Amino acid sequence: MVHLGNKVFSNVCTVISLYISQVLLDSLMTGMKLLVGVCTEEQQTLIVQKAYSMVSSVLPLPPKSMTHCLLAVDELVPSHSVQETALIGMISSVIVGLRFQTPVPDMIVMINLFTVFLLNGKLPAAYALASIFNKYLHNPEFSHENQLDKILDDILERCFTTVLDNSYSKISHSSVDTSNEANFLYVSSGNVPSKIDILSGLAWIGKGLLMRGDEKIKDISMFLLKCLCSGETVASTPAHEEEYCGSDSSDTSIATSAAGAFNIMMSDSEV
């Protein structure tokens, strides 16, 4: 089984060096997750180590000495090519299929890598992050050493900030501040599709936390509620402010995506 898993991952990496369709990649990711899921803990350890070795040989990962905290978005994998994104999708499938007892090699390095891809709107990275925090955040064998709780806070803050940046919506910049003194931003429009994927990614991370009863689900829920209300805020914006703020199409998309994010968190899933 281990040989099969390693061979499948190696062959997939060879395939994705060429053009690969999203439909085929989705099928390969599902197959990899199911294959890893039926393996023993020892077998999974060998497979994930092989997968990490192949990823580290392709992507410019940082030295371990630099991974005590999250790195800047542009410090890792600045190109985000189709091949790199597909590779991240495959290793995320491996991690999703792991048992709770199976360790992730160089966990903080991997979290950094997945976070960078998530902040660039690559949804498979969110599946891996959701799985990591679901399995290891409350596991004393991993959580204390890696300070996963603080790292999760940093990831959520970066996601919140990225969604708010380049948006015309009048949304509180604080994810948990519900007071009347919350700060509001009006800035220029940005990459709406990426922000929509980040919101979906937040939903998957939230689902992982919800399944473990973690209180940080409140932070994600409050942020999504504020995004959901942003469409209503724009709809009530006076005409003379609309000229300054620009089109409200991006705000409507964000609000709609926030509603969809709640559906993701509440629906059944194997992640």
C-alpha positions as a printed NumPy array, in Angstrom:
array([[  0.   ,   0.   ,   0.   ],
       [  2.849,   2.375,   0.859],
       [  4.571,   1.613,  -2.438],
       [  1.304,   2.218,  -4.262],
       [  0.735,   5.534,  -2.5  ],
       [  4.265,   6.738,  -3.192],
       [  4.075,   5.597,  -6.798],
       [  0.739,   7.333,  -7.341],
       [  2.062,  10.591,  -5.873],
       [  5.257,  10.369,  -7.948],
       [  3.344,   9.666, -11.148],
       [  0.944,  12.502, -10.458],
       [  3.852,  14.875,  -9.957],
       [  5.158,  13.792, -13.349],
       [  1.764,  14.349, -14.947],
       [  1.317,  17.824, -13.491],
       [  4.642,  18.9  , -14.947],
       [  2.513,  19.126, -18.094],
       [ -0.864,  20.775, -18.482],
       [ -3.554,  19.169, -16.336],
       [ -7.251,  19.96 , -16.39 ],
       [ -9.048,  20.917, -13.188],
       [-11.474,  18.008, -13.597],
       [ -8.612,  15.511, -13.768],
       [ -6.837,  17.163, -10.84 ],
       [ -9.995,  16.988,  -8.723],
       [-10.313,  13.276,  -9.487],
       [ -6.667,  12.645,  -8.618],
       [ -7.023,  14.565,  -5.353],
       [-10.081,  12.54 ,  -4.367],
       [ -8.332,   9.286,  -5.228],
       [ -5.236,  10.237,  -3.239],
       [ -7.302,  11.177,  -0.184],
       [ -9.166,   7.868,  -0.265],
       [ -5.981,   5.862,  -0.809],
       [ -4.188,   7.5  ,   2.104],
       [ -7.269,   7.157,   4.287],
       [ -7.249,   3.34 ,   4.205],
       [ -3.551,   3.074,   5.11 ],
       [ -2.205,   2.376,   8.584],
       [ -0.512,   5.099,  10.601],
       [  2.926,   3.716,   9.724],
       [  2.065,   3.578,   6.04 ],
       [  0.658,   7.091,   6.102],
       [  3.838,   8.385,   7.739],
       [  5.938,   7.012,   4.894],
       [  3.573,   8.413,   2.248],
       [  3.409,  11.914,   3.716],
       [  7.186,  11.979,   4.142],
       [  7.596,  11.024,   0.491],
       [  5.084,  13.674,  -0.552],
       [  6.843,  16.333,   1.526],
       [ 10.191,  15.33 ,   0.066],
       [  8.883,  15.772,  -3.465],
       [  7.256,  19.105,  -2.656],
       [ 10.426,  20.435,  -1.029],
       [ 12.413,  19.431,  -4.116],
       [ 10.106,  21.46 ,  -6.368],
       [  9.08 ,  24.455,  -4.248],
       [ 11.514,  26.887,  -2.569],
       [ 10.72 ,  26.174,   1.081],
       [ 12.322,  28.38 ,   3.766],
       [ 14.931,  27.129,   6.278],
       [ 13.438,  25.672,   9.457],
       [ 15.065,  28.47 ,  11.444],
       [ 12.738,  30.945,   9.685],
       [  9.516,  29.077,  10.345],
       [  8.826,  29.863,  14.004],
       [  6.055,  32.135,  12.721],
       [  4.172,  32.866,   9.514],
       [  6.171,  34.443,   6.715],
       [  5.059,  37.229,   4.414],
       [  2.871,  36.215,   1.487],
       [  5.553,  36.972,  -1.103],
       [  8.35 ,  35.159,   0.747],
       [  7.226,  31.756,  -0.53 ],
       [  6.421,  30.543,  -4.047],
       [  5.966,  33.944,  -5.672],
       [  4.97 ,  32.569,  -9.082],
       [  2.104,  30.241,  -8.053],
       [  2.221,  28.434, -11.383],
       [ -0.393,  25.914, -12.478],
       [  2.042,  23.086, -11.721],
       [  2.823,  24.399,  -8.233],
       [ -0.853,  24.853,  -7.466],
       [ -1.613,  21.315,  -8.631],
       [  1.213,  19.962,  -6.481],
       [ -0.195,  21.755,  -3.444],
       [ -3.585,  20.232,  -4.233],
       [ -2.116,  16.742,  -4.211],
       [ -0.216,  17.062,  -0.937],
       [ -3.274,  18.669,   0.661],
       [ -5.19 ,  15.517,  -0.269],
       [ -2.537,  13.426,   1.449],
       [ -2.844,  15.503,   4.633],
       [ -6.651,  15.387,   4.598],
       [ -6.464,  11.594,   4.456],
       [ -4.123,  11.278,   7.459],
       [ -5.174,   9.816,  10.792],
       [ -5.096,  11.972,  13.93 ],
       [ -1.967,  10.199,  15.177],
       [  0.019,  10.589,  11.961],
       [  2.47 ,  13.507,  12.186],
       [  2.944,  16.047,   9.402],
       [  6.658,  16.526,   8.648],
       [  7.914,  20.064,   9.301],
       [  4.378,  21.124,  10.179],
       [  5.094,  24.847,  10.443],
       [  6.81 ,  24.856,   7.045],
       [  3.752,  23.216,   5.545],
       [  1.384,  25.613,   7.306],
       [  3.372,  28.533,   5.912],
       [  3.178,  27.072,   2.434],
       [ -0.551,  26.371,   2.569],
       [ -1.252,  29.823,   4.008],
       [  0.531,  31.536,   1.135],
       [ -1.483,  29.6  ,  -1.425],
       [ -4.737,  30.225,   0.466],
       [ -4.075,  33.979,   0.521],
       [ -3.69 ,  33.776,  -3.245],
       [ -7.101,  32.155,  -3.563],
       [ -6.039,  28.505,  -3.927],
       [ -8.804,  26.599,  -2.165],
       [ -7.099,  23.173,  -1.803],
       [ -4.647,  24.8  ,   0.591],
       [ -7.586,  25.563,   2.879],
       [ -8.546,  21.879,   2.953],
       [ -5.094,  21.052,   4.288],
       [ -5.126,  23.851,   6.859],
       [ -8.598,  22.827,   8.032],
       [ -7.41 ,  19.253,   8.422],
       [ -4.219,  20.237,  10.272],
       [ -6.006,  22.433,  12.802],
       [ -8.824,  19.949,  13.214],
       [ -6.417,  17.1  ,  13.967],
       [ -3.557,  18.777,  15.783],
       [ -4.751,  22.043,  17.401],
       [ -6.013,  20.242,  20.517],
       [ -3.486,  17.42 ,  20.39 ],
       [ -0.93 ,  18.101,  23.168],
       [  1.657,  16.063,  21.3  ],
       [  1.753,  18.685,  18.536],
       [ -0.03 ,  21.875,  19.582],
       [  2.256,  23.039,  22.411],
       [  5.509,  22.537,  20.527],
       [  4.326,  24.3  ,  17.397],
       [  2.196,  27.022,  19.059],
       [ -0.599,  26.188,  16.669],
       [ -3.093,  28.339,  18.533],
       [ -1.144,  31.551,  17.903],
       [ -0.382,  30.549,  14.317],
       [ -4.095,  30.021,  13.688],
       [ -4.777,  33.538,  14.997],
       [ -2.206,  34.929,  12.554],
       [ -3.693,  33.029,   9.627],
       [ -7.209,  34.219,  10.377],
       [ -6.052,  37.826,  10.727],
       [ -4.242,  37.649,   7.381],
       [ -7.298,  36.189,   5.686],
       [ -9.555,  38.845,   7.203],
       [ -7.183,  41.628,   6.151],
       [ -6.77 ,  40.277,   2.612],
       [-10.529,  40.112,   2.081],
       [-10.988,  43.624,   3.439],
       [ -8.102,  45.115,   1.488],
       [ -8.985,  46.273,  -2.022],
       [-12.675,  46.329,  -1.185],
       [-15.104,  49.205,  -1.281],
       [-17.2  ,  47.728,   1.487],
       [-17.559,  49.525,   4.744],
       [-16.634,  46.575,   6.952],
       [-14.972,  46.593,  10.346],
       [-11.25 ,  45.854,  10.006],
       [-11.404,  43.967,  13.289],
       [-12.772,  40.438,  13.029],
       [-14.176,  40.372,  16.544],
       [-14.795,  44.038,  17.403],
       [-18.535,  44.588,  17.573],
       [-18.397,  47.987,  19.279],
       [-19.533,  51.229,  17.728],
       [-15.94 ,  52.436,  17.658],
       [-14.792,  49.807,  15.165],
       [-12.592,  51.142,  12.383],
       [-13.953,  51.145,   8.829],
       [-12.136,  51.19 ,   5.53 ],
       [-12.864,  52.419,   2.023],
       [-10.188,  51.318,  -0.42 ],
       [ -9.928,  50.451,  -4.089],
       [-11.373,  47.325,  -5.698],
       [ -9.149,  44.246,  -6.067],
       [ -9.164,  40.611,  -7.117],
       [-12.697,  39.546,  -6.257],
       [-12.371,  35.863,  -7.342],
       [ -9.386,  35.369,  -5.007],
       [-11.264,  36.953,  -2.124],
       [-14.236,  34.703,  -2.785],
       [-11.959,  31.66 ,  -2.584],
       [-10.394,  32.997,   0.625],
       [-13.871,  33.272,   2.146],
       [-14.545,  29.678,   1.127],
       [-11.191,  28.74 ,   2.644],
       [-12.157,  30.432,   5.906],
       [-15.339,  28.397,   5.879],
       [-13.397,  25.134,   5.565],
       [-11.055,  26.141,   8.375],
       [-14.119,  27.1  ,  10.391],
       [-15.672,  23.715,   9.706],
       [-12.551,  22.007,  11.039],
       [-12.676,  24.14 ,  14.19 ],
       [-16.423,  23.628,  14.597],
       [-15.975,  19.859,  14.541],
       [-13.538,  20.204,  17.463],
       [-15.657,  22.709,  19.39 ],
       [-12.975,  25.397,  19.181],
       [-14.051,  28.892,  20.23 ],
       [-12.222,  30.531,  17.314],
       [-15.169,  29.566,  15.175],
       [-16.781,  32.663,  16.695],
       [-14.137,  34.907,  15.085],
       [-14.764,  33.414,  11.663],
       [-18.54 ,  33.558,  12.07 ],
       [-18.47 ,  37.227,  13.124],
       [-16.262,  38.138,  10.181],
       [-18.54 ,  36.324,   7.733],
       [-21.545,  38.1  ,   9.225],
       [-19.878,  41.458,   8.641],
       [-19.105,  40.481,   5.045],
       [-22.706,  39.361,   4.663],
       [-23.921,  42.744,   5.899],
       [-21.533,  44.623,   3.592],
       [-23.92 ,  44.255,   0.657],
       [-26.679,  45.869,   2.679],
       [-24.289,  48.672,   3.699],
       [-23.431,  49.442,   0.086],
       [-27.069,  49.341,  -0.939],
       [-27.77 ,  52.12 ,   1.549],
       [-24.756,  54.236,   0.516],
       [-25.783,  57.761,  -0.602],
       [-25.351,  58.563,  -4.288],
       [-22.594,  61.13 ,  -3.725],
       [-20.551,  58.494,  -1.827],
       [-21.036,  55.882,  -4.54 ],
       [-18.966,  58.038,  -6.907],
       [-16.105,  57.9  ,  -4.395],
       [-16.491,  54.257,  -3.495],
       [-17.054,  52.931,  -7.003],
       [-19.146,  49.96 ,  -8.084],
       [-20.845,  47.796,  -5.484],
       [-20.552,  44.618,  -7.577],
       [-17.542,  43.396,  -5.619],
       [-19.347,  43.995,  -2.323],
       [-22.342,  42.021,  -3.533],
       [-20.063,  39.145,  -4.55 ],
       [-18.349,  39.174,  -1.142],
       [-21.699,  39.192,   0.662],
       [-23.005,  36.322,  -1.465],
       [-19.821,  34.335,  -0.878],
       [-20.096,  34.915,   2.869],
       [-23.569,  33.398,   2.792],
       [-22.177,  30.42 ,   0.905],
       [-19.417,  30.093,   3.491],
       [-21.989,  29.512,   6.224],
       [-23.475,  26.746,   4.107],
       [-20.037,  25.104,   3.825],
       [-19.515,  25.2  ,   7.583],
       [-22.89 ,  23.653,   8.372],
       [-22.937,  20.964,   5.671],
       [-21.594,  17.43 ,   5.989],
       [-18.007,  16.817,   4.908],
       [-15.164,  14.339,   5.243],
       [-12.525,  17.056,   5.628]])
